[in-house]
XYZ file of C-alpha atoms in Angstrom:
668
model
C -0.312 -35.435 -8.439
C -3.447 -34.444 -6.500
C -4.797 -30.818 -6.899
C -4.823 -30.644 -3.124
C -2.315 -27.999 -1.981
C -1.694 -27.020 -5.656
C -4.703 -24.833 -6.582
C -2.842 -21.763 -5.664
C -0.561 -22.313 -8.860
C -3.644 -22.336 -10.931
C -4.942 -19.233 -9.407
C -1.595 -17.330 -9.877
C -1.408 -18.398 -13.716
C -5.168 -17.090 -14.198
C -4.444 -13.775 -12.266
C -1.218 -13.188 -14.314
C -3.283 -13.666 -17.539
C -5.749 -11.148 -16.461
C -3.011 -8.615 -15.465
C -1.513 -9.063 -18.976
C -4.926 -8.280 -20.585
C -6.002 -5.482 -18.477
C -2.897 -3.733 -16.879
C 0.128 -4.051 -19.202
C 1.718 -6.545 -21.586
C 4.951 -6.361 -19.350
C 3.216 -9.007 -17.035
C 3.653 -11.474 -19.927
C 7.198 -11.630 -18.787
C 6.198 -12.590 -15.298
C 4.000 -15.280 -16.816
C 6.846 -16.761 -18.854
C 9.125 -16.630 -15.694
C 6.247 -18.457 -13.760
C 6.009 -21.152 -16.500
C 9.741 -21.871 -15.876
C 9.142 -22.117 -12.300
C 6.240 -24.585 -12.881
C 8.329 -26.735 -15.031
C 11.255 -26.850 -12.720
C 9.218 -27.783 -9.644
C 6.362 -29.961 -11.304
C 7.379 -30.791 -14.960
C 5.869 -30.298 -18.278
C 2.732 -32.137 -17.472
C 1.707 -29.766 -14.712
C 2.472 -26.722 -17.041
C 0.407 -28.110 -19.708
C -2.631 -28.547 -17.170
C -2.235 -24.983 -15.741
C -1.876 -23.625 -19.169
C -5.067 -25.190 -20.382
C -6.983 -24.126 -17.225
C -5.620 -20.600 -17.784
C -6.698 -20.577 -21.555
C -10.200 -21.709 -20.572
C -10.378 -19.110 -17.757
C -9.464 -16.307 -20.111
C -11.743 -17.422 -22.973
C -14.894 -17.669 -20.813
C -14.174 -14.916 -18.432
C -17.228 -12.658 -17.837
C -16.178 -9.269 -19.025
C -18.543 -6.230 -18.102
C -21.197 -5.633 -20.563
C -22.722 -2.057 -20.825
C -26.170 -1.660 -21.770
C -28.026 0.712 -24.111
C -31.550 0.043 -23.179
C -33.482 3.340 -22.453
C -35.937 1.723 -20.179
C -34.595 -0.422 -17.467
C -36.090 -2.190 -14.379
C -34.399 -3.694 -11.180
C -34.079 -3.177 -7.621
C -32.018 -0.654 -5.581
C -28.824 -2.216 -4.021
C -27.344 1.238 -2.659
C -28.122 4.761 -2.532
C -26.896 8.175 -1.653
C -28.016 11.762 -1.803
C -27.548 12.236 -5.595
C -27.803 8.550 -7.052
C -28.805 5.145 -6.750
C -27.267 1.719 -7.894
C -29.880 -0.374 -9.833
C -29.223 -3.935 -10.252
C -31.064 -5.376 -13.377
C -30.992 -8.893 -14.729
C -27.947 -8.052 -16.972
C -25.733 -5.538 -15.000
C -25.659 -2.751 -12.426
C -26.403 0.843 -13.338
C -25.568 4.014 -11.377
C -28.458 6.367 -11.943
C -28.363 10.184 -10.925
C -31.547 11.801 -10.064
C -34.192 12.474 -7.345
C -35.065 9.290 -5.707
C -36.698 10.743 -2.541
C -38.721 8.124 -0.486
C -37.032 5.117 -1.964
C -34.880 2.718 -0.126
C -32.491 -0.270 -0.721
C -34.668 -3.120 -1.868
C -37.314 -1.251 -3.743
C -38.101 -2.163 -7.379
C -37.980 0.554 -10.039
C -38.829 0.732 -13.777
C -37.249 3.958 -15.132
C -36.342 5.689 -18.408
C -32.684 6.851 -18.403
C -30.221 8.732 -20.510
C -26.806 7.270 -20.619
C -23.638 9.413 -20.381
C -19.941 8.562 -20.621
C -18.125 7.234 -17.699
C -15.027 9.593 -17.036
C -11.612 8.193 -17.398
C -8.330 9.279 -15.819
C -6.757 11.982 -17.712
C -3.805 12.750 -15.574
C -0.914 10.333 -14.595
C -1.468 8.161 -11.418
C -5.044 9.593 -11.101
C -8.186 7.989 -9.813
C -9.932 6.148 -12.762
C -13.583 6.397 -12.166
C -14.490 3.836 -15.048
C -12.240 1.180 -13.644
C -13.692 1.768 -10.167
C -17.255 1.322 -11.331
C -16.394 -1.820 -13.405
C -14.674 -3.172 -10.279
C -18.164 -2.816 -8.455
C -19.779 -4.454 -11.443
C -21.371 -1.113 -12.475
C -21.144 -0.793 -16.305
C -23.172 2.349 -16.923
C -23.819 6.035 -15.698
C -27.157 7.423 -16.476
C -29.455 10.160 -15.479
C -33.068 9.618 -14.579
C -35.543 10.831 -17.331
C -38.720 9.516 -15.863
C -40.147 7.090 -13.338
C -42.334 4.597 -15.057
C -43.311 2.208 -12.299
C -42.252 1.362 -8.670
C -42.985 -1.147 -5.984
C -41.880 -0.563 -2.391
C -40.668 -3.379 -0.328
C -40.270 -3.588 3.482
C -37.017 -5.575 3.430
C -35.145 -6.827 6.330
C -32.264 -4.459 5.500
C -34.650 -1.600 5.846
C -36.017 -2.948 9.249
C -32.443 -3.231 10.427
C -31.667 0.213 9.386
C -34.667 1.697 11.074
C -33.600 -0.131 14.219
C -30.322 1.574 14.492
C -31.450 4.816 12.978
C -30.575 7.915 14.951
C -28.376 10.970 15.316
C -26.277 9.752 18.134
C -22.704 8.613 17.535
C -23.413 5.159 18.714
C -25.977 4.727 15.893
C -23.455 6.086 13.399
C -20.947 3.423 14.477
C -23.657 0.803 14.532
C -24.533 1.726 10.929
C -20.823 1.534 9.952
C -19.963 -1.674 11.603
C -23.251 -3.601 11.131
C -24.563 -2.337 7.780
C -21.366 -0.967 6.161
C -22.814 2.430 5.576
C -21.286 5.656 6.700
C -23.360 8.742 7.530
C -22.331 12.243 7.440
C -21.542 12.314 11.236
C -18.613 9.920 10.589
C -17.380 10.910 7.199
C -14.728 13.417 8.566
C -13.696 10.853 11.243
C -13.227 8.256 8.309
C -10.933 10.654 6.679
C -8.808 10.672 9.634
C -8.716 6.915 9.752
C -7.535 6.904 6.171
C -4.678 9.313 6.950
C -3.675 7.016 9.709
C -3.669 3.913 7.468
C -6.018 2.045 9.818
C -9.337 2.559 7.868
C -9.345 -1.354 7.112
C -10.143 -1.937 10.890
C -13.374 0.043 10.616
C -14.532 -0.881 7.192
C -16.712 -3.913 7.301
C -14.205 -6.799 6.343
C -13.310 -10.417 6.879
C -11.973 -9.551 10.219
C -15.394 -8.689 11.465
C -17.016 -11.785 9.983
C -14.782 -13.892 12.023
C -15.548 -11.878 15.055
C -19.187 -12.317 14.364
C -18.959 -16.029 14.045
C -16.955 -16.200 17.316
C -19.925 -14.330 18.966
C -22.434 -16.590 17.669
C -20.627 -19.699 18.837
C -20.329 -18.071 22.272
C -24.222 -17.636 22.359
C -24.905 -21.118 21.103
C -22.397 -22.999 22.931
C -24.729 -23.574 25.720
C -27.693 -24.693 23.519
C -26.320 -26.864 20.804
C -23.405 -29.310 20.086
C -20.259 -28.019 18.427
C -20.748 -29.516 15.047
C -24.210 -28.127 14.717
C -22.984 -24.688 15.835
C -20.532 -24.648 13.022
C -23.210 -25.084 10.349
C -25.784 -22.878 12.148
C -23.369 -20.073 12.530
C -22.709 -20.219 8.638
C -26.427 -20.181 7.915
C -27.000 -17.107 10.202
C -24.090 -15.318 8.609
C -25.226 -16.146 5.186
C -28.581 -14.712 5.790
C -27.059 -11.598 7.291
C -24.793 -11.067 4.159
C -27.850 -11.596 1.986
C -29.654 -8.730 3.813
C -26.811 -6.044 3.817
C -25.291 -4.436 0.755
C -22.714 -6.526 -1.088
C -19.238 -6.428 0.692
C -16.407 -8.174 -1.237
C -14.310 -8.760 1.949
C -17.302 -10.301 3.751
C -17.980 -12.476 0.891
C -14.360 -13.733 0.537
C -14.335 -14.614 4.245
C -17.706 -16.298 4.251
C -17.021 -18.320 1.159
C -13.719 -19.670 2.537
C -15.214 -20.588 5.776
C -18.026 -22.293 3.904
C -15.580 -24.343 1.700
C -13.464 -25.030 4.719
C -16.393 -26.448 6.627
C -17.988 -28.493 3.773
C -14.874 -29.852 2.062
C -12.256 -29.851 4.838
C -11.399 -33.495 4.010
C -10.526 -32.424 0.440
C -9.318 -28.804 0.395
C -7.021 -26.936 2.732
C -7.180 -23.251 3.627
C -5.020 -22.274 0.815
C -7.154 -24.311 -1.741
C -10.428 -22.817 -0.535
C -8.711 -19.212 -0.820
C -7.464 -19.987 -4.284
C -10.910 -21.127 -5.417
C -12.769 -18.105 -4.106
C -10.016 -15.741 -5.763
C -10.412 -17.422 -9.137
C -14.302 -17.315 -8.915
C -14.403 -13.622 -8.175
C -11.944 -12.822 -10.989
C -13.630 -15.045 -13.439
C -17.031 -13.212 -12.550
C -15.662 -9.806 -13.033
C -11.844 -9.412 -14.033
C -11.969 -5.655 -13.365
C -12.112 -6.477 -9.621
C -8.485 -6.351 -9.730
C -8.947 -2.475 -9.453
C -10.994 -2.903 -6.248
C -8.886 -1.862 -3.324
C -10.922 -3.979 -1.045
C -10.341 -7.059 -3.113
C -6.510 -6.338 -3.407
C -5.954 -5.482 0.150
C -8.290 -8.121 1.599
C -7.176 -11.073 -0.479
C -3.393 -10.276 -0.227
C -3.446 -9.730 3.422
C -5.464 -12.889 4.116
C -2.862 -14.815 1.825
C -0.070 -13.614 3.977
C -1.915 -14.793 7.121
C -2.474 -18.262 5.583
C 1.254 -18.555 4.522
C 2.484 -17.368 7.915
C -0.159 -19.263 10.032
C 0.327 -18.377 13.697
C 3.531 -16.385 14.509
C 4.455 -14.200 17.492
C 5.142 -11.360 15.123
C 2.240 -11.957 12.856
C 1.029 -8.215 12.986
C 4.499 -6.906 12.088
C 4.773 -9.380 9.201
C 1.449 -8.543 7.865
C 2.219 -4.867 8.173
C 5.324 -5.464 6.093
C 3.200 -6.943 3.308
C 1.011 -3.917 3.183
C 3.714 -1.261 2.833
C 3.892 -1.277 -1.071
C 0.048 -1.223 -1.227
C -0.320 1.709 1.156
C 2.570 3.642 -0.532
C 0.604 3.105 -3.841
C -2.442 4.558 -2.675
C -1.266 7.197 -0.217
C 2.294 7.806 -1.254
C 3.372 7.853 2.263
C 3.529 5.715 5.443
C 2.309 6.675 8.888
C 4.948 5.281 11.253
C 2.306 5.015 13.999
C 0.029 2.883 11.881
C 1.798 -0.476 12.737
C 1.391 0.242 16.504
C -2.231 1.474 16.163
C -3.112 -1.734 14.406
C -1.721 -3.697 17.411
C -3.471 -1.445 19.886
C -6.808 -1.062 18.226
C -7.473 -4.529 16.794
C -8.590 -5.983 20.234
C -10.664 -2.732 21.065
C -12.412 -2.944 17.565
C -13.322 -6.673 18.413
C -14.877 -5.513 21.703
C -16.694 -2.636 20.117
C -18.019 -4.873 17.308
C -19.451 -7.430 19.548
C -20.964 -4.797 21.836
C -22.686 -3.081 18.774
C -24.377 -6.412 17.914
C -25.546 -6.860 21.313
C -26.886 -3.198 21.173
C -28.779 -3.996 17.841
C -30.254 -7.138 19.341
C -30.980 -6.119 22.987
C -31.290 -2.350 22.778
C -30.052 0.521 24.852
C -28.817 -1.530 27.720
C -25.274 -1.622 26.277
C -25.361 2.022 25.004
C -23.334 3.447 27.926
C -20.569 0.723 27.471
C -20.409 1.476 23.851
C -20.014 5.045 24.287
C -17.215 4.590 26.762
C -15.457 2.549 24.228
C -16.169 4.899 21.407
C -14.721 7.719 23.558
C -11.500 5.836 24.314
C -11.153 4.902 20.575
C -11.731 8.539 19.498
C -9.265 9.763 21.999
C -6.538 7.471 20.654
C -7.490 8.462 17.038
C -7.156 12.252 17.915
C -3.828 11.652 19.769
C -2.518 9.690 16.814
C -3.531 12.353 14.340
C -1.722 15.055 16.316
C 1.440 13.200 16.795
C 1.491 11.338 13.430
C 4.824 11.142 11.694
C 4.727 10.388 7.907
C 7.425 9.215 5.517
C 6.894 10.534 2.093
C 7.365 8.507 -1.124
C 6.424 8.627 -4.763
C 4.412 6.212 -6.639
C 6.156 2.769 -6.527
C 7.473 1.432 -9.785
C 6.742 -2.001 -10.970
C 10.500 -2.699 -10.366
C 10.248 -1.776 -6.730
C 7.092 -3.724 -6.111
C 8.340 -6.890 -7.699
C 11.746 -6.445 -5.878
C 10.117 -5.777 -2.622
C 7.841 -8.828 -2.863
C 10.623 -11.152 -4.093
C 12.552 -10.363 -0.971
C 9.473 -10.483 1.355
C 8.333 -13.950 0.141
C 11.874 -15.267 0.649
C 11.652 -13.785 4.052
C 8.279 -15.806 4.650
C 9.815 -19.008 3.397
C 12.600 -18.736 5.863
C 10.179 -17.818 8.748
C 8.214 -21.028 7.911
C 11.482 -23.279 8.072
C 12.588 -21.378 11.038
C 15.798 -19.729 9.489
C 17.427 -16.518 10.351
C 15.889 -13.522 8.412
C 18.211 -10.793 9.244
C 19.564 -10.507 5.635
C 16.052 -10.162 4.157
C 15.121 -7.494 6.559
C 18.237 -5.436 5.764
C 17.566 -6.036 2.067
C 14.014 -4.584 2.490
C 15.107 -1.909 4.609
C 17.853 -1.073 1.970
C 15.260 -1.037 -0.837
C 12.915 1.246 1.079
C 15.755 3.871 1.776
C 16.859 3.706 -1.990
C 13.211 4.253 -2.936
C 12.715 7.215 -0.432
C 15.669 9.090 -2.100
C 14.425 8.526 -5.591
C 13.576 12.230 -6.221
C 17.263 13.095 -5.407
C 18.771 10.977 -8.153
C 15.987 11.254 -10.646
C 17.823 12.138 -13.809
C 15.037 13.660 -15.876
C 12.887 16.745 -15.489
C 9.375 17.668 -16.872
C 7.011 20.383 -17.679
C 3.509 19.212 -17.228
C 0.153 20.749 -18.455
C -2.186 19.035 -15.684
C -5.701 18.478 -16.779
C -7.637 20.698 -14.311
C -10.666 20.961 -16.625
C -11.663 24.643 -17.521
C -8.450 26.270 -15.988
C -4.788 26.581 -16.047
C -2.168 24.642 -14.133
C 1.378 23.918 -15.153
C 4.121 21.920 -13.126
C 7.867 22.066 -13.469
C 9.851 19.329 -11.891
C 13.540 19.531 -12.009
C 16.056 16.450 -11.919
C 17.973 15.784 -8.668
C 15.182 17.585 -6.722
C 16.546 20.965 -7.646
C 13.216 22.678 -7.444
C 9.514 22.274 -7.974
C 7.503 25.125 -9.629
C 3.748 25.521 -10.165
C 2.201 28.091 -12.366
C -1.352 28.551 -11.519
C -3.530 26.121 -9.716
C -6.853 25.865 -11.622
C -10.018 25.796 -9.603
C -13.527 24.282 -9.767
C -16.598 25.812 -8.146
C -18.192 22.486 -7.051
C -15.130 20.415 -6.190
C -11.939 20.559 -4.315
C -9.575 20.395 -7.141
C -6.431 20.427 -4.998
C -7.676 17.473 -2.971
C -8.938 15.456 -5.951
C -6.223 16.166 -8.597
C -3.253 18.329 -7.749
C -2.203 16.952 -4.366
C -2.394 13.233 -5.435
C -0.472 13.909 -8.626
C 2.200 15.906 -6.941
C 2.622 13.281 -4.097
C 2.657 10.505 -6.800
C 5.836 12.112 -8.260
C 7.437 12.544 -4.900
C 6.672 16.250 -4.450
C 5.558 17.222 -0.911
C 6.944 20.835 -1.220
C 6.581 23.453 -3.912
C 9.390 25.845 -3.954
C 7.549 28.488 -6.080
C 4.101 29.008 -6.916
C 3.279 31.619 -9.554
C -0.445 32.836 -9.893
C -0.830 34.766 -13.226
C -4.123 36.540 -11.944
C -6.856 35.987 -9.534
C -9.549 34.538 -11.788
C -10.942 31.462 -10.023
C -9.887 29.054 -12.832
C -6.261 30.116 -12.357
C -6.093 30.511 -8.434
C -9.244 28.943 -7.006
C -7.343 25.866 -5.706
C -4.523 27.759 -4.227
C -5.693 27.729 -0.510
C -6.659 24.189 -0.320
C -3.289 23.230 -1.991
C -1.413 25.381 0.542
C -3.153 23.510 3.320
C -1.835 20.158 2.006
C 1.438 20.949 0.368
C 4.257 23.149 1.799
C 4.744 26.117 -0.324
C 8.033 28.139 -0.233
C 7.242 31.361 -2.213
C 4.216 32.533 -3.784
C 4.503 35.175 -6.711
C 1.411 37.245 -7.819
C 3.059 40.447 -9.145
C 5.867 41.558 -11.301
C 9.316 40.786 -9.835
C 12.833 40.565 -11.013
C 14.214 37.550 -12.838
C 14.398 34.263 -11.106
C 16.960 31.291 -11.358
C 15.345 28.225 -9.544
C 17.827 25.389 -10.041
C 18.413 25.156 -13.705
C 15.291 26.920 -14.689
C 15.394 30.670 -15.632
C 12.215 32.697 -15.211
C 11.628 36.331 -16.576
C 8.330 38.097 -15.820
C 7.815 40.231 -18.798
C 6.527 43.759 -18.350
C 3.071 44.488 -19.428
C 0.868 47.661 -19.458
C -1.144 48.248 -16.362
C -4.833 47.364 -16.989
C -8.070 47.383 -15.114
C -8.978 44.295 -17.008
C -8.212 41.206 -14.819
C -7.244 39.157 -17.909
C -4.858 41.695 -19.208
C -3.195 41.940 -15.755
C -2.131 38.420 -16.132
C 1.699 37.693 -15.418
C 3.439 36.777 -18.539
C 6.254 34.317 -17.826
C 9.189 33.701 -20.064
C 10.648 30.247 -18.835
C 13.857 28.790 -20.223
C 14.436 24.979 -19.514
C 16.915 22.742 -21.101
C 17.468 25.274 -24.221
C 13.676 25.493 -24.642
C 11.832 28.755 -24.084
C 8.292 28.687 -22.831
C 5.913 31.578 -22.786
C 3.009 31.331 -20.266
C 0.613 34.123 -21.114
C -2.241 33.618 -18.556
C -5.529 35.180 -20.185
C -3.900 38.180 -22.030
C -5.581 39.697 -25.009
C -4.458 40.817 -28.366
C -3.764 44.368 -26.911
C -1.197 42.988 -24.558
C 0.253 40.648 -27.261
C 0.770 43.855 -29.428
C 2.607 45.591 -26.599
C 4.775 42.487 -26.094
C 5.887 42.615 -29.685
C 6.862 46.223 -29.446
C 8.724 45.921 -26.082
C 10.373 42.580 -26.850
C 11.047 42.587 -30.702
C 13.605 39.655 -30.320
C 11.303 37.466 -28.414
C 11.364 34.028 -29.996
C 9.916 30.892 -28.175
C 9.668 27.112 -28.565
C 6.449 26.500 -26.551
C 3.493 28.691 -26.179
C 0.908 28.296 -23.479
C -2.065 29.661 -25.520
C -3.749 32.400 -23.729
C -7.475 32.344 -22.250
C -7.752 28.626 -22.955
C -7.738 29.305 -26.669
C -10.314 32.128 -26.633
C -10.288 34.237 -29.860
C -9.459 37.309 -27.765
C -5.789 36.272 -28.000
C -3.289 34.505 -30.156
C -3.385 36.798 -33.024
C -1.607 36.058 -36.299
C 0.776 39.010 -35.636
C 1.607 37.554 -32.389
C 2.468 34.074 -33.758
C 4.316 35.650 -36.583
C 6.558 37.443 -34.233
C 7.387 34.754 -31.500
C 7.291 31.789 -33.852
C 6.397 28.964 -31.473
C 6.729 25.441 -32.598
C 4.357 23.767 -29.966
C 1.161 25.247 -28.506
C -0.296 24.071 -25.085
C -4.073 24.682 -24.562
C -5.439 24.114 -21.195
C -9.233 23.881 -21.285
C -12.293 21.692 -20.075
C -13.889 19.089 -22.225
C -17.122 20.290 -23.809
C -16.890 23.551 -21.883
C -19.501 26.078 -21.858
C -17.296 28.836 -23.546
C -16.473 26.823 -26.716
C -12.742 27.076 -25.966
C -10.444 26.501 -27.901
C -11.985 28.757 -30.693
C -11.830 27.201 -34.154
C -10.090 30.457 -35.607
C -7.422 30.100 -32.936
C -6.741 26.363 -33.874
C -6.908 27.402 -37.629
C -4.152 30.073 -37.002
C -1.942 27.796 -35.188
C -2.169 25.071 -37.896
C -1.435 27.756 -40.594
C 1.781 28.688 -38.823
C 2.737 24.933 -38.489
C 2.466 24.981 -34.721
C 1.906 21.516 -33.238
C -1.151 21.865 -30.884
C -1.659 19.790 -27.712
C -5.012 20.241 -25.825
C -6.078 18.966 -22.452
C -9.686 18.711 -23.390
C -8.892 16.049 -25.969
C -5.480 14.666 -24.736
C -5.574 15.065 -20.873
C -2.141 15.591 -19.210
C 0.658 16.475 -21.574
C 4.293 16.190 -20.457
C 7.501 17.671 -22.003
C 10.165 15.428 -20.459
C 13.785 16.651 -20.695
C 16.962 14.367 -20.223
C 20.309 15.551 -20.966
C 20.051 17.930 -23.887
C 17.021 16.219 -25.348
C 13.195 16.897 -24.967
C 10.317 14.538 -25.358
C 6.673 15.184 -25.396
C 4.292 12.385 -24.031
C 0.597 12.191 -23.964
C -0.632 8.957 -22.535
C -4.379 9.634 -22.701
C -4.827 10.734 -26.279
C -7.505 8.407 -27.923
């Protein structure tokens, strides 16, 4: 059997192999199922061939290779205010430091100091290492000294200077032509992300097809068609060489190139498969690149559907699990916005190219188009309606796409698809109500660095509680950590938020959190006992104090027969008072006060309350030296099991029925 029309089967096998190695061994089950599929449709011979190709692929695949060379040299491929990305002969390195006066394309020889790339320490959190690896960047480093430099007047720099300016037209030109966003457009870009239409504005395969059509329109009066096809590819190739690397652009260009050169031997799906295998082979971590996943998957769907009257709607359906996995919600308007804005974006992109080539003559028209575009975005932002979800499980994703691809098959053979549409809608409705039939609850120590933040999620959506919010001076902790995690577990409203005291590391993220998540009640002072769902909360009385730490709320929380004591930042003096006032106080889980400082957690206190588990929330390598060695020693002496966020990241106590389980997924 010829490989024509069958390269997709080799690509799927290689991709599943990478998923087994990088994501989870559970994908081995899918690989086995896929093997049976190949046997059934093509026989054992084809399975052996695909298997050998996959083994060769996985053996010789190019894994990222971090370097440890103190002196490196290369040229700048991208930069921002704080760092550059330097491409060496072996890898790419992100270097932080002052690089004033240096631009993309300049060569540098520098001495650097390497530091660890941070990993995700909370469930469903952004993993910075995987993100850098997906870009081909293997090291983080700081600049020690500049040894040598050589400036180059590159074509990119010339193009950048041509569209440089403080007007909105220039910002759009920079975004659409160079793929670079400036400060003027960053907030606007955030709005586009919220509306789930950012892919229309990010430089992608859509734009390269628009550019090729524009080139053909210009050259049609000068050259025969067959020459135009080749010349357009050459022009686009030069353009891609000039601008910073863009994976969606590269995918579209390589597919077009292969289709033009090998049209007699390969179809569009074959070309797509070869390109996908090439990118994964060169860097398997590219599967963590959202541009790669979204661009390639959407393009695959377009190939499979070909031309259809409801193409936009069908492609939108394919994107739903991906959008939910990223944003944990769907904007109902995004489908209609995509249909409305695509032709407008096409016009704008072509006008921007005419502006770059011919100058200010086209600026008034572009300004008008941008104004129309901005008004649509503002209107859509004001009237957006979101449907909230939690992070999709693998079961949901596999189930969704199994039904979806059955729908595509029926579309291609012109059969009725009502059953598949109903099944997809039913699956979405079941997934939407997941928090209401979730049978387990959890008490979570969220890793917020040097601070406190504890989250209680009850089964069957009986109530969500947050104790302290944490806070970072140089970052928006709520936007970066708290909100994404809460949304990932299906929480879009907090019924109660308790703030132990107003130190920034306990309450600093509150306002940003309140702006993004609905909060029912906020408790900052002593009140009577609470019962929220099945959770009982008693605020223990402590003596009034002028010391902010000693004014912390002390919460006795009872959940599923376990007693938790949240102590804020109280000192030994408050602990002694608690022993006197509550002589029968016995607990199971202690939130160690003041991040493990030696000002608290006395031997007398431990002897009185007799905890079995201690939770210490503190930042890795923090300035204060928390937790103190004496505190750790005391806890160990009393047989208390210690869980620390600085070493373990997020820690969860999950309760199901009458049982409680402790999970820590990030303990190295």
